[in-house]
């Protein structure tokens, strides 16, 4: 069974096409599985191999802004964990806040700030999950080392920074972006953090990469558009795919597994 899960965000589901010998199942064919409602988020599970390593891909995800109970956003993470996934590599699209970061570049998440106003673990504690999961090292140091190493080998720019998660669906105002910058955020997006929280609560270690699809609101004075996010996301796909494929291969080797 796959020990590595890969989540593909907005405009990034081309990564799923790189999974070999795929068995693909639409979320809508899986009873109880939350189905994304947003364009650019096709929804299916793809089990197969990436660089010879068994993986379980999640192409498309639901977001908090789509409504419903916050825990539904972490549904797939719990399913992944139950089927044996112990490492989750999450991709997303994000707006660049850090002045040194440009659209089309990638950012490895070092940490996050949860500004969604909610938490997917709220409610009764689940059996075998800690009530108060530790988030000190939400983004695994060893996994980050592997991603950095792989990016250097590929000659891919990989920034590292703090991702602020907001609820959405409206994009931020320029004042909100100034606030996020002051708070220490390097990028902003509407996903990933609830999933990482569920992953940590269920003992899954995480790495996450943002495709920086745009300058955050107010930085250039240009309006933001979902179309631009999808378009630049597609431009990131090759670099992201190469990086994830190489890193996933490394993660299957000692000292991660099999050593
Ligand atoms: N803000 C929030 N979410 C996003 C952005 C953004 O600028 N770009 C892509 N997802």
mmCIF file of C-alpha atoms and ligand atoms in Angstrom:
data_model
loop_
_atom_site.group_PDB
_atom_site.id
_atom_site.type_symbol
_atom_site.label_atom_id
_atom_site.label_comp_id
_atom_site.label_asym_id
_atom_site.label_seq_id
_atom_site.Cartn_x
_atom_site.Cartn_y
_atom_site.Cartn_z
ATOM 1 C CA UNK A 1 0.000 0.000 0.000
ATOM 2 C CA UNK A 2 1.217 3.561 -0.677
ATOM 3 C CA UNK A 3 2.943 5.214 2.248
ATOM 4 C CA UNK A 4 3.087 8.576 0.497
ATOM 5 C CA UNK A 5 0.088 10.733 -0.297
ATOM 6 C CA UNK A 6 0.200 13.670 -2.690
ATOM 7 C CA UNK A 7 -2.379 16.448 -2.677
ATOM 8 C CA UNK A 8 -2.777 18.510 -5.811
ATOM 9 C CA UNK A 9 -4.279 21.976 -5.581
ATOM 10 C CA UNK A 10 -5.662 24.628 -7.926
ATOM 11 C CA UNK A 11 -4.426 24.172 -11.455
ATOM 12 C CA UNK A 12 -1.842 21.673 -10.218
ATOM 13 C CA UNK A 13 -3.655 18.434 -10.899
ATOM 14 C CA UNK A 14 -1.436 17.798 -13.972
ATOM 15 C CA UNK A 15 0.829 16.143 -11.433
ATOM 16 C CA UNK A 16 -1.735 13.329 -11.382
ATOM 17 C CA UNK A 17 -0.954 12.621 -15.037
ATOM 18 C CA UNK A 18 2.601 11.686 -14.009
ATOM 19 C CA UNK A 19 1.376 8.891 -11.801
ATOM 20 C CA UNK A 20 2.068 5.626 -13.628
ATOM 21 C CA UNK A 21 -0.169 2.554 -13.722
ATOM 22 C CA UNK A 22 -2.955 4.679 -12.297
ATOM 23 C CA UNK A 23 -6.146 3.455 -10.774
ATOM 24 C CA UNK A 24 -8.387 6.472 -10.738
ATOM 25 C CA UNK A 25 -11.642 6.848 -8.840
ATOM 26 C CA UNK A 26 -13.785 9.991 -8.930
ATOM 27 C CA UNK A 27 -14.563 11.390 -5.482
ATOM 28 C CA UNK A 28 -18.201 11.449 -6.577
ATOM 29 C CA UNK A 29 -18.103 7.644 -6.911
ATOM 30 C CA UNK A 30 -16.898 7.246 -3.326
ATOM 31 C CA UNK A 31 -19.727 7.366 -0.858
ATOM 32 C CA UNK A 32 -19.408 10.218 1.626
ATOM 33 C CA UNK A 33 -16.346 11.732 -0.032
ATOM 34 C CA UNK A 34 -16.536 15.558 -0.132
ATOM 35 C CA UNK A 35 -16.569 16.675 -3.775
ATOM 36 C CA UNK A 36 -14.944 20.007 -4.820
ATOM 37 C CA UNK A 37 -17.236 22.536 -6.450
ATOM 38 C CA UNK A 38 -14.579 24.883 -7.866
ATOM 39 C CA UNK A 39 -13.326 25.071 -11.437
ATOM 40 C CA UNK A 40 -9.681 23.952 -11.614
ATOM 41 C CA UNK A 41 -10.234 21.350 -8.903
ATOM 42 C CA UNK A 42 -11.149 18.092 -10.577
ATOM 43 C CA UNK A 43 -11.773 15.530 -7.895
ATOM 44 C CA UNK A 44 -10.376 12.036 -7.901
ATOM 45 C CA UNK A 45 -8.100 9.659 -6.073
ATOM 46 C CA UNK A 46 -5.263 8.302 -8.194
ATOM 47 C CA UNK A 47 -3.358 5.334 -6.868
ATOM 48 C CA UNK A 48 -0.255 4.344 -8.799
ATOM 49 C CA UNK A 49 3.486 4.925 -8.938
ATOM 50 C CA UNK A 50 5.582 8.037 -9.129
ATOM 51 C CA UNK A 51 9.215 7.384 -9.970
ATOM 52 C CA UNK A 52 8.659 3.725 -9.101
ATOM 53 C CA UNK A 53 7.254 4.534 -5.665
ATOM 54 C CA UNK A 54 3.658 3.629 -4.770
ATOM 55 C CA UNK A 55 1.668 6.797 -4.111
ATOM 56 C CA UNK A 56 -1.875 7.820 -3.466
ATOM 57 C CA UNK A 57 -2.728 11.074 -5.226
ATOM 58 C CA UNK A 58 -5.591 13.363 -4.337
ATOM 59 C CA UNK A 59 -6.424 15.476 -7.330
ATOM 60 C CA UNK A 60 -8.534 18.354 -6.108
ATOM 61 C CA UNK A 61 -9.720 19.103 -2.607
ATOM 62 C CA UNK A 62 -12.569 20.846 -0.874
ATOM 63 C CA UNK A 63 -11.938 24.174 0.812
ATOM 64 C CA UNK A 64 -13.446 25.765 3.903
ATOM 65 C CA UNK A 65 -15.056 28.451 1.737
ATOM 66 C CA UNK A 66 -17.169 25.834 -0.031
ATOM 67 C CA UNK A 67 -19.152 25.533 3.186
ATOM 68 C CA UNK A 68 -20.178 22.581 5.271
ATOM 69 C CA UNK A 69 -18.469 21.282 8.342
ATOM 70 C CA UNK A 70 -14.744 22.192 8.646
ATOM 71 C CA UNK A 71 -13.788 18.536 9.358
ATOM 72 C CA UNK A 72 -14.847 17.550 5.817
ATOM 73 C CA UNK A 73 -11.729 19.373 4.551
ATOM 74 C CA UNK A 74 -9.592 16.819 6.386
ATOM 75 C CA UNK A 75 -11.651 13.802 5.315
ATOM 76 C CA UNK A 76 -9.175 12.626 2.705
ATOM 77 C CA UNK A 77 -6.280 12.957 5.153
ATOM 78 C CA UNK A 78 -7.964 10.589 7.584
ATOM 79 C CA UNK A 79 -8.751 8.138 4.779
ATOM 80 C CA UNK A 80 -5.131 8.324 3.608
ATOM 81 C CA UNK A 81 -3.909 7.629 7.133
ATOM 82 C CA UNK A 82 -6.258 4.682 7.518
ATOM 83 C CA UNK A 83 -4.961 3.142 4.303
ATOM 84 C CA UNK A 84 -1.329 3.373 5.452
ATOM 85 C CA UNK A 85 -0.142 6.787 4.237
ATOM 86 C CA UNK A 86 2.392 8.147 6.707
ATOM 87 C CA UNK A 87 3.832 11.027 4.658
ATOM 88 C CA UNK A 88 1.732 13.641 2.923
ATOM 89 C CA UNK A 89 3.096 16.023 0.300
ATOM 90 C CA UNK A 90 0.657 18.861 -0.227
ATOM 91 C CA UNK A 91 0.685 21.389 -3.037
ATOM 92 C CA UNK A 92 -1.306 24.559 -3.253
ATOM 93 C CA UNK A 93 -1.579 27.851 -5.072
ATOM 94 C CA UNK A 94 -0.723 30.928 -3.047
ATOM 95 C CA UNK A 95 -0.273 34.658 -3.376
ATOM 96 C CA UNK A 96 3.264 35.927 -2.789
ATOM 97 C CA UNK A 97 3.607 38.453 0.034
ATOM 98 C CA UNK A 98 7.393 38.395 0.439
ATOM 99 C CA UNK A 99 8.940 40.980 -1.900
ATOM 100 C CA UNK A 100 11.675 38.536 -2.846
ATOM 101 C CA UNK A 101 9.170 36.004 -4.226
ATOM 102 C CA UNK A 102 7.684 36.146 -7.737
ATOM 103 C CA UNK A 103 4.727 34.494 -9.468
ATOM 104 C CA UNK A 104 5.732 31.227 -11.106
ATOM 105 C CA UNK A 105 8.154 30.360 -8.296
ATOM 106 C CA UNK A 106 7.776 27.690 -5.638
ATOM 107 C CA UNK A 107 7.800 28.076 -1.854
ATOM 108 C CA UNK A 108 8.375 25.268 0.624
ATOM 109 C CA UNK A 109 6.312 25.800 3.763
ATOM 110 C CA UNK A 110 8.412 26.197 6.898
ATOM 111 C CA UNK A 111 5.432 26.988 9.087
ATOM 112 C CA UNK A 112 1.928 28.376 8.905
ATOM 113 C CA UNK A 113 -0.430 30.839 10.531
ATOM 114 C CA UNK A 114 -4.001 29.625 10.785
ATOM 115 C CA UNK A 115 -6.226 32.638 10.162
ATOM 116 C CA UNK A 116 -9.170 30.675 8.830
ATOM 117 C CA UNK A 117 -11.106 31.342 12.030
ATOM 118 C CA UNK A 118 -11.733 27.653 12.484
ATOM 119 C CA UNK A 119 -10.026 24.365 13.203
ATOM 120 C CA UNK A 120 -10.892 20.997 11.657
ATOM 121 C CA UNK A 121 -10.412 19.281 15.028
ATOM 122 C CA UNK A 122 -13.067 21.380 16.778
ATOM 123 C CA UNK A 123 -15.816 19.257 18.243
ATOM 124 C CA UNK A 124 -15.603 16.021 20.182
ATOM 125 C CA UNK A 125 -12.129 14.484 20.295
ATOM 126 C CA UNK A 126 -11.814 11.491 18.010
ATOM 127 C CA UNK A 127 -10.673 8.145 19.307
ATOM 128 C CA UNK A 128 -6.899 7.703 19.107
ATOM 129 C CA UNK A 129 -6.336 11.381 18.271
ATOM 130 C CA UNK A 130 -4.759 13.736 20.797
ATOM 131 C CA UNK A 131 -7.046 16.498 22.049
ATOM 132 C CA UNK A 132 -4.244 19.052 21.750
ATOM 133 C CA UNK A 133 -1.898 18.026 18.932
ATOM 134 C CA UNK A 134 1.560 19.565 18.924
ATOM 135 C CA UNK A 135 2.199 21.843 15.944
ATOM 136 C CA UNK A 136 5.789 22.793 16.770
ATOM 137 C CA UNK A 137 7.152 20.979 13.729
ATOM 138 C CA UNK A 138 4.081 20.841 11.503
ATOM 139 C CA UNK A 139 6.308 20.747 8.410
ATOM 140 C CA UNK A 140 8.822 17.976 8.970
ATOM 141 C CA UNK A 141 12.434 19.144 9.087
ATOM 142 C CA UNK A 142 13.817 15.997 7.394
ATOM 143 C CA UNK A 143 11.281 16.212 4.572
ATOM 144 C CA UNK A 144 12.150 19.860 4.063
ATOM 145 C CA UNK A 145 15.823 18.957 3.819
ATOM 146 C CA UNK A 146 14.966 16.442 1.075
ATOM 147 C CA UNK A 147 12.907 18.984 -0.855
ATOM 148 C CA UNK A 148 15.671 21.580 -0.625
ATOM 149 C CA UNK A 149 18.247 19.044 -1.775
ATOM 150 C CA UNK A 150 16.090 17.950 -4.715
ATOM 151 C CA UNK A 151 15.356 21.526 -5.772
ATOM 152 C CA UNK A 152 19.087 22.287 -5.769
ATOM 153 C CA UNK A 153 19.760 19.219 -7.934
ATOM 154 C CA UNK A 154 17.061 20.260 -10.387
ATOM 155 C CA UNK A 155 18.198 23.888 -10.422
ATOM 156 C CA UNK A 156 14.708 24.936 -9.315
ATOM 157 C CA UNK A 157 14.229 28.016 -7.185
ATOM 158 C CA UNK A 158 12.571 26.891 -3.964
ATOM 159 C CA UNK A 159 11.889 29.643 -1.476
ATOM 160 C CA UNK A 160 11.032 28.732 2.062
ATOM 161 C CA UNK A 161 8.529 30.623 4.136
ATOM 162 C CA UNK A 162 5.448 30.969 6.277
ATOM 163 C CA UNK A 163 2.022 30.360 4.725
ATOM 164 C CA UNK A 164 -0.947 32.249 6.103
ATOM 165 C CA UNK A 165 -4.223 30.401 5.610
ATOM 166 C CA UNK A 166 -7.358 32.480 5.269
ATOM 167 C CA UNK A 167 -10.944 31.314 4.954
ATOM 168 C CA UNK A 168 -11.802 32.878 1.587
ATOM 169 C CA UNK A 169 -13.381 32.838 -0.901
ATOM 170 C CA UNK A 170 -12.792 36.564 -1.415
ATOM 171 C CA UNK A 171 -9.171 37.459 -1.984
ATOM 172 C CA UNK A 172 -7.537 39.696 0.598
ATOM 173 C CA UNK A 173 -7.579 43.468 0.676
ATOM 174 C CA UNK A 174 -4.268 45.349 0.417
ATOM 175 C CA UNK A 175 -4.643 46.256 4.118
ATOM 176 C CA UNK A 176 -5.033 42.584 5.010
ATOM 177 C CA UNK A 177 -1.898 41.761 3.054
ATOM 178 C CA UNK A 178 0.029 44.471 4.915
ATOM 179 C CA UNK A 179 -1.248 42.934 8.148
ATOM 180 C CA UNK A 180 -0.207 39.419 7.061
ATOM 181 C CA UNK A 181 3.251 40.685 6.156
ATOM 182 C CA UNK A 182 3.570 42.271 9.594
ATOM 183 C CA UNK A 183 2.516 38.969 11.149
ATOM 184 C CA UNK A 184 5.371 37.207 9.404
ATOM 185 C CA UNK A 185 3.605 35.603 6.438
ATOM 186 C CA UNK A 186 5.467 35.122 3.169
ATOM 187 C CA UNK A 187 2.491 33.778 1.196
ATOM 188 C CA UNK A 188 -1.269 33.509 1.558
ATOM 189 C CA UNK A 189 -3.784 30.910 0.484
ATOM 190 C CA UNK A 190 -7.080 29.232 1.298
ATOM 191 C CA UNK A 191 -6.091 25.610 1.820
ATOM 192 C CA UNK A 192 -3.506 23.212 3.262
ATOM 193 C CA UNK A 193 -3.532 24.314 6.902
ATOM 194 C CA UNK A 194 -6.687 22.407 7.943
ATOM 195 C CA UNK A 195 -5.289 19.333 6.215
ATOM 196 C CA UNK A 196 -1.917 19.658 7.950
ATOM 197 C CA UNK A 197 -3.668 20.019 11.307
ATOM 198 C CA UNK A 198 -5.589 16.768 10.698
ATOM 199 C CA UNK A 199 -2.407 15.096 9.448
ATOM 200 C CA UNK A 200 -0.498 16.022 12.593
ATOM 201 C CA UNK A 201 -3.379 14.860 14.778
ATOM 202 C CA UNK A 202 -3.305 11.498 13.029
ATOM 203 C CA UNK A 203 0.475 11.098 13.088
ATOM 204 C CA UNK A 204 1.123 11.812 9.408
ATOM 205 C CA UNK A 205 4.201 13.900 8.673
ATOM 206 C CA UNK A 206 3.860 16.663 6.123
ATOM 207 C CA UNK A 207 5.697 18.615 3.506
ATOM 208 C CA UNK A 208 3.940 21.347 1.551
ATOM 209 C CA UNK A 209 4.886 23.380 -1.499
ATOM 210 C CA UNK A 210 3.129 26.507 -2.703
ATOM 211 C CA UNK A 211 3.062 27.490 -6.309
ATOM 212 C CA UNK A 212 3.171 31.276 -6.102
ATOM 213 C CA UNK A 213 0.586 32.204 -8.694
ATOM 214 C CA UNK A 214 0.335 35.942 -8.140
ATOM 215 C CA UNK A 215 1.584 38.879 -6.137
ATOM 216 C CA UNK A 216 -0.758 39.230 -3.164
ATOM 217 C CA UNK A 217 -3.380 41.966 -3.270
ATOM 218 C CA UNK A 218 -2.171 45.550 -3.421
ATOM 219 C CA UNK A 219 1.447 44.715 -4.263
ATOM 220 C CA UNK A 220 1.204 45.556 -7.953
ATOM 221 C CA UNK A 221 -2.085 47.431 -7.941
ATOM 222 C CA UNK A 222 -3.497 44.936 -10.470
ATOM 223 C CA UNK A 223 -6.692 43.070 -9.559
ATOM 224 C CA UNK A 224 -6.452 39.364 -8.689
ATOM 225 C CA UNK A 225 -8.259 36.723 -10.722
ATOM 226 C CA UNK A 226 -8.870 33.005 -10.310
ATOM 227 C CA UNK A 227 -8.096 32.632 -14.003
ATOM 228 C CA UNK A 228 -4.592 34.020 -13.441
ATOM 229 C CA UNK A 229 -4.142 31.684 -10.471
ATOM 230 C CA UNK A 230 -5.048 28.664 -12.620
ATOM 231 C CA UNK A 231 -2.937 29.849 -15.554
ATOM 232 C CA UNK A 232 0.246 30.480 -13.550
ATOM 233 C CA UNK A 233 -0.433 27.259 -11.628
ATOM 234 C CA UNK A 234 -0.252 25.391 -14.931
ATOM 235 C CA UNK A 235 3.073 27.085 -15.674
ATOM 236 C CA UNK A 236 4.418 25.843 -12.318
ATOM 237 C CA UNK A 237 3.257 22.312 -12.923
ATOM 238 C CA UNK A 238 6.373 20.985 -14.635
ATOM 239 C CA UNK A 239 8.784 22.342 -12.015
ATOM 240 C CA UNK A 240 6.486 21.230 -9.211
ATOM 241 C CA UNK A 241 6.015 17.782 -10.766
ATOM 242 C CA UNK A 242 9.764 17.274 -11.252
ATOM 243 C CA UNK A 243 10.439 18.345 -7.679
ATOM 244 C CA UNK A 244 7.714 16.210 -6.115
ATOM 245 C CA UNK A 245 8.624 13.162 -8.221
ATOM 246 C CA UNK A 246 12.302 13.390 -7.242
ATOM 247 C CA UNK A 247 11.524 14.046 -3.590
ATOM 248 C CA UNK A 248 8.983 11.204 -3.368
ATOM 249 C CA UNK A 249 11.609 8.844 -4.794
ATOM 250 C CA UNK A 250 14.094 9.971 -2.127
ATOM 251 C CA UNK A 251 11.531 9.561 0.605
ATOM 252 C CA UNK A 252 11.150 5.893 -0.277
ATOM 253 C CA UNK A 253 14.850 5.294 0.390
ATOM 254 C CA UNK A 254 16.718 4.899 3.679
ATOM 255 C CA UNK A 255 16.745 6.573 6.153
ATOM 256 C CA UNK A 256 13.081 7.362 5.494
ATOM 257 C CA UNK A 257 11.905 3.890 4.607
ATOM 258 C CA UNK A 258 13.444 0.530 4.128
ATOM 259 C CA UNK A 259 16.653 1.420 5.950
HETATM 260 N N1 LIG B 1 -4.829 34.860 -1.830
HETATM 261 C C1 LIG B 1 -5.466 33.772 -1.342
HETATM 262 N N2 LIG B 1 -5.443 32.595 -1.944
HETATM 263 C C2 LIG B 1 -4.738 32.470 -3.081
HETATM 264 C C3 LIG B 1 -4.062 33.574 -3.648
HETATM 265 C C4 LIG B 1 -4.106 34.817 -2.981
HETATM 266 O O1 LIG B 1 -3.528 35.829 -3.419
HETATM 267 N N3 LIG B 1 -3.467 33.116 -4.788
HETATM 268 C C5 LIG B 1 -3.771 31.808 -4.891
HETATM 269 N N4 LIG B 1 -4.546 31.407 -3.861
#
